[in-house]
mmCIF file of C-alpha atoms in Angstrom:
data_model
loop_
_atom_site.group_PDB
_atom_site.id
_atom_site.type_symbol
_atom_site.label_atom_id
_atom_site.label_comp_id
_atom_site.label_asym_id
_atom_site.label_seq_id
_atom_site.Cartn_x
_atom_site.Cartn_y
_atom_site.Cartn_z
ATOM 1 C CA UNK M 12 104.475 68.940 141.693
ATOM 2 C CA UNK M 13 106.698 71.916 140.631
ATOM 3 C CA UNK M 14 110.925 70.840 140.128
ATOM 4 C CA UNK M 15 113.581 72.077 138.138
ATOM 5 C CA UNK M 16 114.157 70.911 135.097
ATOM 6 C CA UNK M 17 117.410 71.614 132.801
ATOM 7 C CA UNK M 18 117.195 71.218 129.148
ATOM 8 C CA UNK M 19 120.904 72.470 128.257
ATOM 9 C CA UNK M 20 123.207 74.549 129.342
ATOM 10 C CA UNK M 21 122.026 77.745 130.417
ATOM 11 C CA UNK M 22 118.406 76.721 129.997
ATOM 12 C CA UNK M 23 116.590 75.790 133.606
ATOM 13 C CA UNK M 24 113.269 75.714 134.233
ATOM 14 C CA UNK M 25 110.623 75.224 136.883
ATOM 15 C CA UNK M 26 107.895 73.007 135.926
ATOM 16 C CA UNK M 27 105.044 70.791 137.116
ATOM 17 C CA UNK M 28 105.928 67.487 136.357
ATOM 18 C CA UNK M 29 104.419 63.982 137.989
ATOM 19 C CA UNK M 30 104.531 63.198 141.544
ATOM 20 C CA UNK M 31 107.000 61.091 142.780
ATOM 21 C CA UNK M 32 105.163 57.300 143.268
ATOM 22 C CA UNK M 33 106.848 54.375 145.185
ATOM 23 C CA UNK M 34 107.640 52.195 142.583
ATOM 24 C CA UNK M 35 109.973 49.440 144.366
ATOM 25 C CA UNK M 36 108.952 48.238 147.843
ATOM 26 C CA UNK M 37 112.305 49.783 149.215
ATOM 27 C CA UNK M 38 111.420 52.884 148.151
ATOM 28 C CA UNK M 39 110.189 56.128 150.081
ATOM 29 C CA UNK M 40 108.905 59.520 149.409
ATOM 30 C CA UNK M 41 109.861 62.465 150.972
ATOM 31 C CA UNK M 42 108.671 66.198 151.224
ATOM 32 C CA UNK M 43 111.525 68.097 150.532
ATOM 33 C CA UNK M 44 112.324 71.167 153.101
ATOM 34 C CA UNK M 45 115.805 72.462 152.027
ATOM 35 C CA UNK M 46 117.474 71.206 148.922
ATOM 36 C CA UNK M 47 120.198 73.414 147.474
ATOM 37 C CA UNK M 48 122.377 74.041 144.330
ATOM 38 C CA UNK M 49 125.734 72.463 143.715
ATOM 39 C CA UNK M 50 129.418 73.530 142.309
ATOM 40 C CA UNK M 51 129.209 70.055 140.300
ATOM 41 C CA UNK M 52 125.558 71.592 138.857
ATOM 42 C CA UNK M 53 127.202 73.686 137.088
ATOM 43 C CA UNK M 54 128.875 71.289 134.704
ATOM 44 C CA UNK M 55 125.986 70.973 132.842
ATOM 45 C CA UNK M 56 124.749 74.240 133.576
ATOM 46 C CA UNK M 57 127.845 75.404 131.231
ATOM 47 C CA UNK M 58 127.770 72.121 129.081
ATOM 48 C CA UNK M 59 125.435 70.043 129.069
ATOM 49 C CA UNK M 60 123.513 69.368 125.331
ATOM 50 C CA UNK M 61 119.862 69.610 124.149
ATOM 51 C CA UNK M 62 117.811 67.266 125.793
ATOM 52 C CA UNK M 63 113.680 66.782 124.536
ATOM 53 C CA UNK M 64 113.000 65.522 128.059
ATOM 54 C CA UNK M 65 114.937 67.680 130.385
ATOM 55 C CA UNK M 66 116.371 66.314 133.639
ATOM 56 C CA UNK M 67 114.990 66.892 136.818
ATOM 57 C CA UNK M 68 118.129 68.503 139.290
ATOM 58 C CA UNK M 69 119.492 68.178 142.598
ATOM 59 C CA UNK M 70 120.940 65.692 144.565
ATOM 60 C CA UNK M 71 121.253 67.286 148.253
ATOM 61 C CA UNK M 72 117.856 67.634 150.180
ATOM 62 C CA UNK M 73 116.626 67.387 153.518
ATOM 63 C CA UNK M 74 113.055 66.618 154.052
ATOM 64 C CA UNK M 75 110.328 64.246 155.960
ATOM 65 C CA UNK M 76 109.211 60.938 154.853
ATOM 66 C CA UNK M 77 105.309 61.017 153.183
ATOM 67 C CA UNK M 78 105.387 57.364 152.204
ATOM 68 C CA UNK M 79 107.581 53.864 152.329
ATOM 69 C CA UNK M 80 107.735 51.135 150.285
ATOM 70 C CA UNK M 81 106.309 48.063 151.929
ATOM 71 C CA UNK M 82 109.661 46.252 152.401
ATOM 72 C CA UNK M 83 111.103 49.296 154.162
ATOM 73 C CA UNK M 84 111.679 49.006 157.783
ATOM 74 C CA UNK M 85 113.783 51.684 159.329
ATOM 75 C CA UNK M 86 112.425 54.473 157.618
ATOM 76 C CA UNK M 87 108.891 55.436 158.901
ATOM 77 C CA UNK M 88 106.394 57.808 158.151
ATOM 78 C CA UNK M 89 106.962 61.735 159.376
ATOM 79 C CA UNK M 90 110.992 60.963 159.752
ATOM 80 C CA UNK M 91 112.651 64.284 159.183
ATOM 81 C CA UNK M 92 115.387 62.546 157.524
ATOM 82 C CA UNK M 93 119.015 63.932 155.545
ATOM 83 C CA UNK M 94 119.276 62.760 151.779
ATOM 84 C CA UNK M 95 122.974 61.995 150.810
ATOM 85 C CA UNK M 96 123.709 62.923 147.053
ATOM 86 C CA UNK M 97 123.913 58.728 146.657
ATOM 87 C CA UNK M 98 121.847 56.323 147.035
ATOM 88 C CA UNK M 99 123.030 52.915 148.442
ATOM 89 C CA UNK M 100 121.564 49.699 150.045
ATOM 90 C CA UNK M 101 124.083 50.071 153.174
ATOM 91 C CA UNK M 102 123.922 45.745 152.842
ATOM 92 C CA UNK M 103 126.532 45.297 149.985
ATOM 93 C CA UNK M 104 130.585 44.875 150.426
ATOM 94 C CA UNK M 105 131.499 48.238 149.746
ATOM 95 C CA UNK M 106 128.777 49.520 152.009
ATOM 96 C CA UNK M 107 129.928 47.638 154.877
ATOM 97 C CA UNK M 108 133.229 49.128 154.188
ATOM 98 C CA UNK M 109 132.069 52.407 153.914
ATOM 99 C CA UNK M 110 132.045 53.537 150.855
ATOM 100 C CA UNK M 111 128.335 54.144 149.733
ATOM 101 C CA UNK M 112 129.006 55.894 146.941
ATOM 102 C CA UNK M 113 130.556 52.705 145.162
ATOM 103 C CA UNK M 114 127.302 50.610 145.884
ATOM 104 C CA UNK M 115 126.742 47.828 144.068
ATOM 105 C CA UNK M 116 122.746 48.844 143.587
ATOM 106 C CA UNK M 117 123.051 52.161 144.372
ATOM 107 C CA UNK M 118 123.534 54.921 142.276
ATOM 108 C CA UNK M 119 123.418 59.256 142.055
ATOM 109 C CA UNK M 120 119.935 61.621 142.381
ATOM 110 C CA UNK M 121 119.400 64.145 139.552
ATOM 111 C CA UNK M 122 120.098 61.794 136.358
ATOM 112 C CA UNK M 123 118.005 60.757 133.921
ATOM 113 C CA UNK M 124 117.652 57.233 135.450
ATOM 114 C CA UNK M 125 116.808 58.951 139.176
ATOM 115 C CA UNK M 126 114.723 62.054 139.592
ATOM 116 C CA UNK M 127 116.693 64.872 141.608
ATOM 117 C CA UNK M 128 115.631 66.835 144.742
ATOM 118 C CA UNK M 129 115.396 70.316 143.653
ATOM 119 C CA UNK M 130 111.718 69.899 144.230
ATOM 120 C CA UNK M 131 108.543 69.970 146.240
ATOM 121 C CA UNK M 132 109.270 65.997 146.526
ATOM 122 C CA UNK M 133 111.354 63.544 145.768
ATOM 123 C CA UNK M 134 111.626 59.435 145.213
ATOM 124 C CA UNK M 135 113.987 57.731 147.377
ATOM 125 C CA UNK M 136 115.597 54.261 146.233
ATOM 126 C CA UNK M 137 116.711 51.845 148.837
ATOM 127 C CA UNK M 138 115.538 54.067 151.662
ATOM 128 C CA UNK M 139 116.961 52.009 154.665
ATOM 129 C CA UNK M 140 120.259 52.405 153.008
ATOM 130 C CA UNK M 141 120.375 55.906 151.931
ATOM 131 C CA UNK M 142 118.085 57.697 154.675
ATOM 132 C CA UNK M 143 119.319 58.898 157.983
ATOM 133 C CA UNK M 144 116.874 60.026 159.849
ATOM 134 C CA UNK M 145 117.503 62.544 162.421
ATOM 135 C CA UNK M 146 114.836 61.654 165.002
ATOM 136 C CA UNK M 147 114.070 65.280 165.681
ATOM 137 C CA UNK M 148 112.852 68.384 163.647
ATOM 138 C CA UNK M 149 115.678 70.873 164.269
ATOM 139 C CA UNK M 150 115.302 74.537 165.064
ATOM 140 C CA UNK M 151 115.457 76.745 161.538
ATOM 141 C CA UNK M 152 118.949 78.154 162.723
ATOM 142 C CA UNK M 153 120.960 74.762 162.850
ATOM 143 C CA UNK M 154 118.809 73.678 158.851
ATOM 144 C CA UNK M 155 121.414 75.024 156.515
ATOM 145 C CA UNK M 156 124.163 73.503 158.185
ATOM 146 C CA UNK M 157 122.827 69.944 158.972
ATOM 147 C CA UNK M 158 121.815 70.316 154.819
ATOM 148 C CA UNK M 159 125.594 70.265 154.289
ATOM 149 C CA UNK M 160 125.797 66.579 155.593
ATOM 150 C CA UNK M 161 123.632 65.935 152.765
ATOM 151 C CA UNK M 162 127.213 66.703 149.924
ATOM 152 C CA UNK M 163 129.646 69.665 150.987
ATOM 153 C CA UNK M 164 130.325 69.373 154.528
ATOM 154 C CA UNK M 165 131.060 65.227 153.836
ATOM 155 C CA UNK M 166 132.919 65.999 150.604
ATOM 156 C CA UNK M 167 135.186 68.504 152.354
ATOM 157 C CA UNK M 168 135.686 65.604 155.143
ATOM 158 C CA UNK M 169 136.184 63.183 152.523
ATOM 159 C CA UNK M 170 139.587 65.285 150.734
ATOM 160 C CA UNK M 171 140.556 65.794 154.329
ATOM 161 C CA UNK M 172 140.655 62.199 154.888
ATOM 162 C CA UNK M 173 142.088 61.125 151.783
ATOM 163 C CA UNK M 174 144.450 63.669 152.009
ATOM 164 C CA UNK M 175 145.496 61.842 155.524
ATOM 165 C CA UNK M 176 145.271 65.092 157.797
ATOM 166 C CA UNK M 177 146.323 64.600 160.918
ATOM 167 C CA UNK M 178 146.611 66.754 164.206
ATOM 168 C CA UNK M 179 150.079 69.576 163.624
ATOM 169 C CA UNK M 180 149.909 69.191 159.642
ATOM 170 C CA UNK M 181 150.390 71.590 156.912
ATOM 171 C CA UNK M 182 147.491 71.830 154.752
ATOM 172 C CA UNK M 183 146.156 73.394 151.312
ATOM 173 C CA UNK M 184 142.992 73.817 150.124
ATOM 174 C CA UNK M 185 143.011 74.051 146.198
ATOM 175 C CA UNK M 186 139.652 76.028 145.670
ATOM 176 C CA UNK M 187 137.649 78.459 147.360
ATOM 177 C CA UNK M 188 133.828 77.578 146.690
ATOM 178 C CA UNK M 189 131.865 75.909 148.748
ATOM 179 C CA UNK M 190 133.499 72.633 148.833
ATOM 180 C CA UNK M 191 136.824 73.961 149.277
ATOM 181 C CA UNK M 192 135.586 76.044 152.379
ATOM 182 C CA UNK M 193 134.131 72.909 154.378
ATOM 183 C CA UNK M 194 137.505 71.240 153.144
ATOM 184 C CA UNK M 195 138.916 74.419 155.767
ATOM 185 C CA UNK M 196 136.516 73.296 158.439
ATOM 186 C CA UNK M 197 137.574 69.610 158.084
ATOM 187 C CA UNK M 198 141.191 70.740 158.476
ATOM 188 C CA UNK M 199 140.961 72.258 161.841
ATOM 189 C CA UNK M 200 138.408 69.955 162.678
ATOM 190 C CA UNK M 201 140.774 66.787 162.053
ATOM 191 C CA UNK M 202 144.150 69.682 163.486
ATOM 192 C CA UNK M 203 145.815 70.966 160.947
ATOM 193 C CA UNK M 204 148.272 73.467 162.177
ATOM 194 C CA UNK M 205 148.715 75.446 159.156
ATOM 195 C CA UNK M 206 145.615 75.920 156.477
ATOM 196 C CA UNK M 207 146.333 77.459 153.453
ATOM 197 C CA UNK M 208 143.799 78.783 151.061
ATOM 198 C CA UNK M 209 144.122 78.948 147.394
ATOM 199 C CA UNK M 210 141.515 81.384 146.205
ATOM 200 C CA UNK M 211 140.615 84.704 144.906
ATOM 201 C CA UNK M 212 137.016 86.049 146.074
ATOM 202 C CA UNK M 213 136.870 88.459 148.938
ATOM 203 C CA UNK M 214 133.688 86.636 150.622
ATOM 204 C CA UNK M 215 134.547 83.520 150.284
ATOM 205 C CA UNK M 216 138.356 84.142 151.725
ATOM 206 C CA UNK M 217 137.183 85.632 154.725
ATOM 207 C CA UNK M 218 134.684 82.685 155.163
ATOM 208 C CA UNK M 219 137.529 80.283 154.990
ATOM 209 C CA UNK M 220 139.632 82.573 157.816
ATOM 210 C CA UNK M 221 136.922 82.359 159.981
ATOM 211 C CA UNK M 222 136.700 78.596 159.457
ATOM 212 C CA UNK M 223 140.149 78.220 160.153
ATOM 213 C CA UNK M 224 142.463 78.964 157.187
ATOM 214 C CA UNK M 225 145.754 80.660 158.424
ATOM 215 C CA UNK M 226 146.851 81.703 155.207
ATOM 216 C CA UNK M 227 146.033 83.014 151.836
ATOM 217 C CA UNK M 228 146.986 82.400 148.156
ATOM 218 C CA UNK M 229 145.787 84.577 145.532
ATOM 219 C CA UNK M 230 148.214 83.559 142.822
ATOM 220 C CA UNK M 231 147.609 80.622 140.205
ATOM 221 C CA UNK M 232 149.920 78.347 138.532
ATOM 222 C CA UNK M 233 153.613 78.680 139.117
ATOM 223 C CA UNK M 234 152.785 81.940 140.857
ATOM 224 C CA UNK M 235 150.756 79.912 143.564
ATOM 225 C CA UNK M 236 153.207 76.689 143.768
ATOM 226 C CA UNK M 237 156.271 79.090 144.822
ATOM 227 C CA UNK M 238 153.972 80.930 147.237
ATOM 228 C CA UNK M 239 152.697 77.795 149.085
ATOM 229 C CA UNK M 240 156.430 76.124 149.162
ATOM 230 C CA UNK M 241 157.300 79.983 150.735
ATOM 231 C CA UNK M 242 154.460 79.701 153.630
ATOM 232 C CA UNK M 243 155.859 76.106 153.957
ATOM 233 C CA UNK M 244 159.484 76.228 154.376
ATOM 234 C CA UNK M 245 160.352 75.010 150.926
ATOM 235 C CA UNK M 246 159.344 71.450 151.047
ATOM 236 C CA UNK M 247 155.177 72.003 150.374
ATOM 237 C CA UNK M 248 152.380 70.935 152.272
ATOM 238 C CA UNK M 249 152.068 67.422 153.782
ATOM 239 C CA UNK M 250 147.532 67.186 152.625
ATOM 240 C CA UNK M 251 146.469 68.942 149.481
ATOM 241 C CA UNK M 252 142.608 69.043 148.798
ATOM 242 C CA UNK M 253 141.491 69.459 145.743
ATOM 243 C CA UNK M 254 138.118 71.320 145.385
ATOM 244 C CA UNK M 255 138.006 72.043 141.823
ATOM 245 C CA UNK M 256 138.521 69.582 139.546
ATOM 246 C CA UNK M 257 140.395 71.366 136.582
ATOM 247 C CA UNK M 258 143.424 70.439 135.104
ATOM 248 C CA UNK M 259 145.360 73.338 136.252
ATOM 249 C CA UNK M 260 143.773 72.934 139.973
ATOM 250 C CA UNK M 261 145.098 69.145 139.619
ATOM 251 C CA UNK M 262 148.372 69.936 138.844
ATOM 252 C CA UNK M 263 148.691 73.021 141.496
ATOM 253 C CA UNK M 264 147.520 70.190 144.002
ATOM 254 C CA UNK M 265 150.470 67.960 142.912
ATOM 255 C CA UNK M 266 153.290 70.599 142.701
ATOM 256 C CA UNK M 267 152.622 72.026 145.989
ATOM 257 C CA UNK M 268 152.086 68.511 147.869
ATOM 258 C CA UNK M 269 155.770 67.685 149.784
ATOM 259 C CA UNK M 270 157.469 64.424 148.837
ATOM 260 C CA UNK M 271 155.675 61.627 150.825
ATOM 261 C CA UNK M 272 152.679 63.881 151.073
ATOM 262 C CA UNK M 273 148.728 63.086 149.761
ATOM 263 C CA UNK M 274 146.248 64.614 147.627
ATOM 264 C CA UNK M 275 142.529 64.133 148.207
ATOM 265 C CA UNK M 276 140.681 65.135 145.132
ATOM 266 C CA UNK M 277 136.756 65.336 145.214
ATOM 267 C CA UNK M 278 136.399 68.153 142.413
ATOM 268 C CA UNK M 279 134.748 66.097 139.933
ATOM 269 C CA UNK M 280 137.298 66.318 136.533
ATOM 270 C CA UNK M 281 137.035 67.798 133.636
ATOM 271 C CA UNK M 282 139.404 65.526 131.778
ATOM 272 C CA UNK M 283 139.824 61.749 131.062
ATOM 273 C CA UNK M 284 143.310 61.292 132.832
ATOM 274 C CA UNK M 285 144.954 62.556 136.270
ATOM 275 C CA UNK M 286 147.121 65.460 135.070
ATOM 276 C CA UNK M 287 150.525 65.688 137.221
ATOM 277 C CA UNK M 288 151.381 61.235 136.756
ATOM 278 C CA UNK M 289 155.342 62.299 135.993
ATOM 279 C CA UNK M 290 155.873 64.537 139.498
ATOM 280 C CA UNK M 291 153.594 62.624 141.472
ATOM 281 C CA UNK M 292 155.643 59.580 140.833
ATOM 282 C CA UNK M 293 158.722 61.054 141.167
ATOM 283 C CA UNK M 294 158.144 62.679 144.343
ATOM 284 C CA UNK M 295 155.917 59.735 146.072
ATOM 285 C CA UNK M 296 153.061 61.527 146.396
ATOM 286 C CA UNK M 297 149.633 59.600 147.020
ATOM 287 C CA UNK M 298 146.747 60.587 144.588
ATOM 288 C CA UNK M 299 142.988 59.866 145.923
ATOM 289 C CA UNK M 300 139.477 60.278 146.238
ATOM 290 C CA UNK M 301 135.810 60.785 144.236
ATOM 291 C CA UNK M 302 132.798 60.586 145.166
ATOM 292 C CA UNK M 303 132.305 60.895 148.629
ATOM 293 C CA UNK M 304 130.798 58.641 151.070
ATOM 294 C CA UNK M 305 128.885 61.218 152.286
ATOM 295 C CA UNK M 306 126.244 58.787 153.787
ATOM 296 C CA UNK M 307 129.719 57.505 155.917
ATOM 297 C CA UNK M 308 130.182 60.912 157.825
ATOM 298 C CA UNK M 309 126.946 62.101 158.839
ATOM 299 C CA UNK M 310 127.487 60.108 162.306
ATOM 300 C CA UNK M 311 130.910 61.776 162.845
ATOM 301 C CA UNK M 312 130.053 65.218 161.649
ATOM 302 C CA UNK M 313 126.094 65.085 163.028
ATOM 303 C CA UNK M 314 127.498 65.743 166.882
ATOM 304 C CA UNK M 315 129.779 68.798 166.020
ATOM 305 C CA UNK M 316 127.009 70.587 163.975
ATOM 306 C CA UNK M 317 124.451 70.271 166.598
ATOM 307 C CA UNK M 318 126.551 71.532 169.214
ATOM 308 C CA UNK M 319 127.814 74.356 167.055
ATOM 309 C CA UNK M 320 131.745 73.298 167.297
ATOM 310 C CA UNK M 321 131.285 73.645 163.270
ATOM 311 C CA UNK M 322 128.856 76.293 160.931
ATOM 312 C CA UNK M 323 129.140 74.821 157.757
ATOM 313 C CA UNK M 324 125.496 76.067 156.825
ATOM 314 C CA UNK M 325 128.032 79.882 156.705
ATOM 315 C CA UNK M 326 128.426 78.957 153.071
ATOM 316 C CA UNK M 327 125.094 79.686 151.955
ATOM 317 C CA UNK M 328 125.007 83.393 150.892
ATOM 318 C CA UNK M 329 121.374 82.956 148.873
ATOM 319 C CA UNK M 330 118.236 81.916 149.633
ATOM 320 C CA UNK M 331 115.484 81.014 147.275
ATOM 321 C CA UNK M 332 112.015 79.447 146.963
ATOM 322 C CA UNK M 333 111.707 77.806 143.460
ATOM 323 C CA UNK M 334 110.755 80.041 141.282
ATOM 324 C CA UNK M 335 114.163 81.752 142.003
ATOM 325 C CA UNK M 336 116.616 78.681 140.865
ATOM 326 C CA UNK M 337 117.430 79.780 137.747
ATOM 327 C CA UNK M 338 118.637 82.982 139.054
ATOM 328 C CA UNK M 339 120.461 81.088 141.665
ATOM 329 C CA UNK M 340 122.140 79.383 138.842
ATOM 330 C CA UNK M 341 123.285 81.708 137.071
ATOM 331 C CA UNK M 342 124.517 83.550 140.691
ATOM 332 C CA UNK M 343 126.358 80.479 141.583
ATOM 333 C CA UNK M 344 127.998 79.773 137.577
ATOM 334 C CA UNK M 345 128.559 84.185 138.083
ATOM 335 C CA UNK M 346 130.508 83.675 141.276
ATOM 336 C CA UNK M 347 127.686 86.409 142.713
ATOM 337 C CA UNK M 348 127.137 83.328 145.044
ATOM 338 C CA UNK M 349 129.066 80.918 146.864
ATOM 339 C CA UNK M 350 125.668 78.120 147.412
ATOM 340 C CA UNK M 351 122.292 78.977 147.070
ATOM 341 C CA UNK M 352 120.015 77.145 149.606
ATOM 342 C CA UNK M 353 116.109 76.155 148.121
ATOM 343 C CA UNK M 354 113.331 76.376 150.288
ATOM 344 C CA UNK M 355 110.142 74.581 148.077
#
């Protein structure tokens, strides 16, 4: 089967490599349909060193079910079925809880230990627990924004929720990409009265007014922290999500939170410690989040997308078959492109 391969950063291919076999009974294969290109994939798109082998991308697919493993049992044959960026067993402690992305067994798609979805096909570990199957094939206009269930549209939820928003709250969203726009749609899903934006890119700010943003911050650093404490009569917001994961995004979360308020932070860092310890101490502010449960959501979220109350699909500006996700890389690490959507 074709799939993309990265060998270092900068350097992504689209090669034939070996189908996808079951190789644990609770395995399944699907046929991927839509898979698409992440912010976080272009971490190692910008750093990642030489590899000999490559690694095999993508962790965010939608597709139907070819084969199952022999000890699989809700997952069937021809399931059109939503892959969540993490695998999980859905039996474990912290999948009962729900949080799927700290399973015990489970574990991330595109590493080198677990083959990713940017592909004609893809493996599927502990299928029961990671599958949900949709039980219908959905019409081609509602596919890009069930694929967000699979990472952005959950992620966004997840900073929302961390972030404890709540129905007449102030709210700021620390990035504008694709993340940081469902993190708008989460906001007025879960309320939020006021939505501030912190962003800089024409398309993507008029996205996030459509979603729901009421207000706009162009300005970084100190710049943006005395803006947002202007739109929010001194005191800063009460939910900060972060969407970026830099130091300087970290710290712009924590300066512009109010005292008492939360920060959900689901960019995945850059550096080894939380930047802003001294003022989040001093001013009681509640630090959060990761990886999201993504797996969690899809229940909540699934209704609202089908019945069109939310378009999170909206933040897919590019469309390519495989042979254009290199280019779609380098759109997305360009800011030509907000997400590129792959159709195999």
């Amino acid at each position: 089967m074709r799939a993309t391969v990265m060998y270092e950063a900068g350097d992504v291919r689209i090669e034939n490599v070996p189908d996808p076999q079951i190789i644990q009974p609770t395995d399944a294969l699907i046929r991927v349909t839509r898979a698409c290109v992440c912010g976080s994939d272009l971490w190692p798109y910008q750093k990642m060193e030489r590899s000999d082998i490559g690694r095999v991308m993508g962790h965010e697919a939608m597709g139907v079910v070819e084969d199952v493993g022999t000890d699989v049992r809700t997952i069937k044959r021809g399931d059109f079925v939503i892959m969540p960026f993490a695998f999980s067993d859905g039996t474990c402690a912290f999948c009962h809880d729900g949080l799927q992305t700290s399973c015990i067994h489970g574990g991330f798609f595109g590493t080198t230990e677990v083959a990713g979805a940017q592909a004609e096909a893809v493996r599927i570990p502990l299928a029961d627990g990671t599958l949900f199957p949709l039980g219908m094939h959905a019409d081609d206009a509602l596919m890009a924004s069930l694929l967000t269930l699979s990472d952005v549209m959950g992620t966004g939820h997840h900073a929302a929720i961390i972030a404890k928003v709540t129905a007449g709250k102030s709210v700021a969203v620390v990035g504008d990409g694709a993340v940081g726009l469902c993190g708008v749609i989460a906001a007025k899903r879960l309320g939020a009265e006021q939505i501030i934006i912190l962003g800089r890119h024409a398309d993507r700010i008029a996205l996030a007014r459509d979603f729901g943003a009421t207000d706009v911050v162009s300005e970084r650093g100190d710049a943006a922290v005395e803006r947002v404490r202007e739109l929010s009569g001194g005191y800063g917001v009460h939910s900060v999500l972060e969407c970026v994961g830099l130091e300087q995004a970290m710290n712009t979360a924590i300066s512009i939170a109010r005292p008492g308020g939360a920060v959900g932070r689901v960019g995945v860092p850059q550096e080894q410690t939380i930047p802003g310890s001294e003022p989040a101490f001093y001013n009681n502010v509640t630090v959060g989040g990761g990886p999201a449960p993504v797996r969690a959501y899809i229940e909540d979220l699934l209704p609202d997308v089908l019945e069109g109350n939310i378009q999170p699909g909206r933040v897919f500006d590019q469309i390519v078959g495989l042979d254009g996700v290199p280019d779609g890389y380098r759109a997305m690490s360009d800011r030509e492109a907000i997400k590129v959507m792959i159709k195999p």
